[in-house]
Tab-separated table of C-alpha atoms in Angstrom:
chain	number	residue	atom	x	y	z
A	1	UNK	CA	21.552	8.642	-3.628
A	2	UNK	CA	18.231	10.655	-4.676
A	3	UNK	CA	16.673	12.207	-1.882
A	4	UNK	CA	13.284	11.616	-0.937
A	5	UNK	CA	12.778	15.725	-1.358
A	6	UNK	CA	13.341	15.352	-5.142
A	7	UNK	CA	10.609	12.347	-5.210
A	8	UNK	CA	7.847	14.540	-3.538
A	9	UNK	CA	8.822	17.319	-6.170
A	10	UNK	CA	8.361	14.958	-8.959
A	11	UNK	CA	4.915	13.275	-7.276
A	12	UNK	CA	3.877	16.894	-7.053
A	13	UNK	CA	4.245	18.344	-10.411
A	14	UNK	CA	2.641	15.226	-11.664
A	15	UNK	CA	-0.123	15.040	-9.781
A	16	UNK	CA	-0.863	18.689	-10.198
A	17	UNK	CA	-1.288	18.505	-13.907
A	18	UNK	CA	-4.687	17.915	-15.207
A	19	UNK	CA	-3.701	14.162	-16.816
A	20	UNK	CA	-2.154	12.636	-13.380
A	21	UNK	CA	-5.848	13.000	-11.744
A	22	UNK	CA	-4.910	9.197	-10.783
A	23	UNK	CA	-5.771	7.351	-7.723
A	24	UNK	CA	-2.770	7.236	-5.582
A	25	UNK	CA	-1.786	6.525	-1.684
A	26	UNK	CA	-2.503	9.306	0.835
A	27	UNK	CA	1.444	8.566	2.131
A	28	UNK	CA	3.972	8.898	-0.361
A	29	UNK	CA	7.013	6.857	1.960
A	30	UNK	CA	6.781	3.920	4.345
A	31	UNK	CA	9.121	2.798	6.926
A	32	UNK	CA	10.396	-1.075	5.490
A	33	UNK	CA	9.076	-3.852	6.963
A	34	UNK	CA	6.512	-1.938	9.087
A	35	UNK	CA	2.881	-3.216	9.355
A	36	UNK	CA	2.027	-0.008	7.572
A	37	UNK	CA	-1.619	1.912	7.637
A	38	UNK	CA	-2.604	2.784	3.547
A	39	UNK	CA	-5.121	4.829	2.761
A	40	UNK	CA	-5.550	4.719	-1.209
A	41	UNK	CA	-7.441	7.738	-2.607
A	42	UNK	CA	-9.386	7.402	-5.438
A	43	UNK	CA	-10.127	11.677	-7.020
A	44	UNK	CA	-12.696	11.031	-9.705
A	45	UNK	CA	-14.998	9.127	-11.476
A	46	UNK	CA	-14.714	7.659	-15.223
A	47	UNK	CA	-15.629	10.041	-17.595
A	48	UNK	CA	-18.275	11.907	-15.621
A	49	UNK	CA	-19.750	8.611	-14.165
A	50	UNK	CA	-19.798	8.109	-10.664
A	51	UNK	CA	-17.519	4.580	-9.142
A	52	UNK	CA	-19.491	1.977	-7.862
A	53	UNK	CA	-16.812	-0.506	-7.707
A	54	UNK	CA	-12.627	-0.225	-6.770
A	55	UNK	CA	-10.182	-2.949	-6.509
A	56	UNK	CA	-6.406	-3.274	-5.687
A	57	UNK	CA	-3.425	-5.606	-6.340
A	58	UNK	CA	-1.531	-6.748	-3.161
A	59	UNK	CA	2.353	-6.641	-4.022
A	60	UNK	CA	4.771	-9.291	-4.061
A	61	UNK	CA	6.427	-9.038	-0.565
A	62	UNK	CA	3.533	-7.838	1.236
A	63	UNK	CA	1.868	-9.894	4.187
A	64	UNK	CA	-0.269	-9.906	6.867
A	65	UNK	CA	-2.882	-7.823	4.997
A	66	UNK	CA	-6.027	-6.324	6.815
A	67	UNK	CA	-8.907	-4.210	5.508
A	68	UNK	CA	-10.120	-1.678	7.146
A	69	UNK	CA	-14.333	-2.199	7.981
A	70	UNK	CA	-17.049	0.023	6.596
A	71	UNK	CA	-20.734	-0.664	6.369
A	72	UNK	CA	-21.146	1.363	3.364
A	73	UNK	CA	-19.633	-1.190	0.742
A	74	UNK	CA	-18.967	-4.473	0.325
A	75	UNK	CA	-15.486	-5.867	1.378
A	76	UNK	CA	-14.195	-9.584	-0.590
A	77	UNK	CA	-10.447	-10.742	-0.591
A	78	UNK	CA	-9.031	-13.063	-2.748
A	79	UNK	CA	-6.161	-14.937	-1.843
A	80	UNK	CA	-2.820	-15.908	-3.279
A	81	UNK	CA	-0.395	-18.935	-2.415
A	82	UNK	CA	2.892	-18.439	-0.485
A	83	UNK	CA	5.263	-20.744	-2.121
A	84	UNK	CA	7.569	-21.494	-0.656
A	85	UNK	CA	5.880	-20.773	2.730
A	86	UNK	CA	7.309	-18.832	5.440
A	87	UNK	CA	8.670	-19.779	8.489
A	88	UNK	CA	6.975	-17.717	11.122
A	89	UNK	CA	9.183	-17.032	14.949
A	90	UNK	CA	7.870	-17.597	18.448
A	91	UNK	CA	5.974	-21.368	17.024
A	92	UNK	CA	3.440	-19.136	15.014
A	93	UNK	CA	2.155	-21.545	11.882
A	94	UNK	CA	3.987	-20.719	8.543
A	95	UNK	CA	2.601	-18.144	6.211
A	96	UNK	CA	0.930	-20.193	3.742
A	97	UNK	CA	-1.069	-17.173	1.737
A	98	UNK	CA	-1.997	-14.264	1.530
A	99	UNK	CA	-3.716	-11.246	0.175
A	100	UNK	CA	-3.947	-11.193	-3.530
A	101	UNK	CA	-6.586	-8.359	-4.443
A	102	UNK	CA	-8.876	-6.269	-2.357
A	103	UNK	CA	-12.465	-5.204	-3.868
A	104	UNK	CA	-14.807	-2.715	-2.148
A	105	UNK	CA	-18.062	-2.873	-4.133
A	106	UNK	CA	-21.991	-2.254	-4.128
A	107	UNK	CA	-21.786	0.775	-2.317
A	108	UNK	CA	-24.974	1.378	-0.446
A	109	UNK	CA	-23.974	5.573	-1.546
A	110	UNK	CA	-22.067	5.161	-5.135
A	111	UNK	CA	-18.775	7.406	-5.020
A	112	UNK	CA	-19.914	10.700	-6.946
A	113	UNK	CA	-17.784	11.404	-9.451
A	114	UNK	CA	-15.978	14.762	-8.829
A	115	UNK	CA	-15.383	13.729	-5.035
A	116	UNK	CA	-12.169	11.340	-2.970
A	117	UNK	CA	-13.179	8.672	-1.659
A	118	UNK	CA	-10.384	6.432	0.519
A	119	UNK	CA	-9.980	2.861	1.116
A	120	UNK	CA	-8.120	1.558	3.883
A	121	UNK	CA	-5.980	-1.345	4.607
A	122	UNK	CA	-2.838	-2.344	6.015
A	123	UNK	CA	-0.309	-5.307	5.868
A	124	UNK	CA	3.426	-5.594	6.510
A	125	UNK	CA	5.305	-4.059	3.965
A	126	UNK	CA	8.899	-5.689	2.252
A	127	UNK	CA	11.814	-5.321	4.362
A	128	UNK	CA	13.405	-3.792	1.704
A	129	UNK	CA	14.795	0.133	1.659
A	130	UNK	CA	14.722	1.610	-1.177
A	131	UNK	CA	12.405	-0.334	-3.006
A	132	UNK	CA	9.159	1.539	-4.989
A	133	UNK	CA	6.277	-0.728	-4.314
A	134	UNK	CA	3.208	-0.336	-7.006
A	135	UNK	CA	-0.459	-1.662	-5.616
A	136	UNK	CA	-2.631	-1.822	-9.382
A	137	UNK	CA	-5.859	-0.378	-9.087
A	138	UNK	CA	-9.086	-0.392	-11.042
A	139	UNK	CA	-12.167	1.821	-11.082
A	140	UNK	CA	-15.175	0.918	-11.996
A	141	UNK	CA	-18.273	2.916	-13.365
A	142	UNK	CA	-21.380	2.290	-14.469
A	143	UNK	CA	-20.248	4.334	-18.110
A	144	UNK	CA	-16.700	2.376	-18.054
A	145	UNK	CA	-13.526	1.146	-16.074
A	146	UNK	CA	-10.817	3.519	-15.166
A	147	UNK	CA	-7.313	1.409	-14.701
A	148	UNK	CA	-4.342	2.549	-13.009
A	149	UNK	CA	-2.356	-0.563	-13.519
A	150	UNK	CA	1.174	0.829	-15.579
A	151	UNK	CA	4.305	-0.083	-14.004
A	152	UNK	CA	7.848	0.860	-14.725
A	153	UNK	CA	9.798	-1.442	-17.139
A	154	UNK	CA	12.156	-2.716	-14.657
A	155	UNK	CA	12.208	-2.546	-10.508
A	156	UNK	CA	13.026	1.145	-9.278
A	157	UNK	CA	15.402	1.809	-6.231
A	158	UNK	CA	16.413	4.935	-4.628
A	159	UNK	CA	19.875	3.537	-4.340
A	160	UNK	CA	20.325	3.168	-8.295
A	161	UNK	CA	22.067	6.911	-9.112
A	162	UNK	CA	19.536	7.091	-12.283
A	163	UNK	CA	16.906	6.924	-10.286
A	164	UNK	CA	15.542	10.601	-10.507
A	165	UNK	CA	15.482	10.006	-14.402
A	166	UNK	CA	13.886	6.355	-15.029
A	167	UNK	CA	11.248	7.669	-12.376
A	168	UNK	CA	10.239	10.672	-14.083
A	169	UNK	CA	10.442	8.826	-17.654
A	170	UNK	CA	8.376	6.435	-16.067
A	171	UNK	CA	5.919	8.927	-14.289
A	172	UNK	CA	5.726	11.168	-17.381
A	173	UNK	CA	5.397	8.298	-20.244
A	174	UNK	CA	1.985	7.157	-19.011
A	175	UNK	CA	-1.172	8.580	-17.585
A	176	UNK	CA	-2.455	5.355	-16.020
A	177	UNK	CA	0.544	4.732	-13.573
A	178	UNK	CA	-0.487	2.510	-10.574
A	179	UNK	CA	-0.123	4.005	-7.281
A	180	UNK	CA	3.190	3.495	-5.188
A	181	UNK	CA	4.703	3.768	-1.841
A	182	UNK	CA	8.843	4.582	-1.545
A	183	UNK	CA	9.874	2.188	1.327
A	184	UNK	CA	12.873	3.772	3.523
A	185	UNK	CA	15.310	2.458	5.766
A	186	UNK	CA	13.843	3.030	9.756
A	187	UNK	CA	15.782	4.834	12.592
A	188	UNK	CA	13.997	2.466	14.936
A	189	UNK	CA	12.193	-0.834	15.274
A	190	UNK	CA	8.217	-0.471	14.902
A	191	UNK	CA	8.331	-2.556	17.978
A	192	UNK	CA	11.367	-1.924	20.451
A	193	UNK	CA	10.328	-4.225	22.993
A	194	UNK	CA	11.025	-7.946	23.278
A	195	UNK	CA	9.186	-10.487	25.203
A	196	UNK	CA	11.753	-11.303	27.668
A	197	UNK	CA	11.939	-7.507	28.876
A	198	UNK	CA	7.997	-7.905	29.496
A	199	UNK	CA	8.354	-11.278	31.194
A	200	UNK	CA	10.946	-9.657	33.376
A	201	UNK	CA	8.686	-6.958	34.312
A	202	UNK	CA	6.224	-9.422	35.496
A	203	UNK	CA	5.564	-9.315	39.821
A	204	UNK	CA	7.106	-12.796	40.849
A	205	UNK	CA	5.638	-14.903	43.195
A	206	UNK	CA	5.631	-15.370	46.749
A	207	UNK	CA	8.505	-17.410	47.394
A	208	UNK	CA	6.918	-17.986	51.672
């Protein structure tokens, strides 16, 4: 299997060279199904002109998305159907949607265009090691759009032995490639405890 050492080799070569000035995520691999913290980072404007407007694509398989607050843009979701939906544990109402696209806009200081910005969110990521995960993202300027939005022509997994080459023909056949997180398999639960340990720990009452 490819390790995750030859992945950060090819992320870094690309993003190093002057065309794969893309927007991409601040962590390059996510534990798999882990309510995950993203910070997307957005390097430039288009074509000299400064972003007043950035928007991302919620993957299939992601849930239980949150955006982070700030009170210098404007923050709208848009929301996407969960069909079937799913069956939530502990009597919690099913997941009937979600997430579709996040949109940070009229920015009370525009984004200048030779500085990062970052955008924050977070949601529950597929349990699924292995898998690449692509979020689509668009920038918009007041002189044009800048769209990072290319994905590879079929699903990539680390567990596939020709992994290292479709990812780098991907990577290296397109300068607009949308930004991606590598979800690997855990060593531990996000969340170790269970409730009956808690109730357990509970003082009982008196029994005089």
């Amino acid at each position: 299997m490819p390790t995750i050492r030859i992945v950060i080799c090819a992320l870094l070569a690309f993003i190093s060279a002057p065309a794969g000035a893309h927007n991409y995520l601040q962590a390059l691999e996510a534990p798999a199904g882990y309510v995950q913290d993203i910070i997307m980072r957005v390097p430039h404007g288009c074509k000299g002109s400064p972003v007043n407007q950035v928007r991302v694509k919620i993957p299939e398989g992601m849930f239980r998305v949150t955006v982070a607050w700030r009170d210098d843009w404007d923050i709208t979701v848009k929301m996407r159907p969960v069909d079937p939906p799913i069956q939530m544990k502990g009597g919690m109402p099913p997941v009937t949607e979600t997430v579709d696209e996040i949109m940070w806009s009229n920015p009370k200081n525009v984004l200048p265009p030779d500085r990062v910005g970052e955008f924050k969110f977070r949601g529950l990521l597929p349990n699924e090691p292995g898998k690449i995960v692509f979020f689509r993202t668009l920038n918009d300027c007041p002189e044009g759009d800048d769209y990072y939005v290319d994905l590879p022509p079929e699903p990539l997994d680390l567990d596939d032995p020709e992994f290292h080459t479709k990812f780098w023909g991907f990577m290296s056949a397109t300068a607009t490639p949308a930004p991606y997180l590598i979800l690997v398999k855990p060593d531990r639960p996000q969340y170790p405890w269970q409730w009956t340990q808690l109730e357990d720990r509970r003082p009982h009452a008196s029994q005089d």
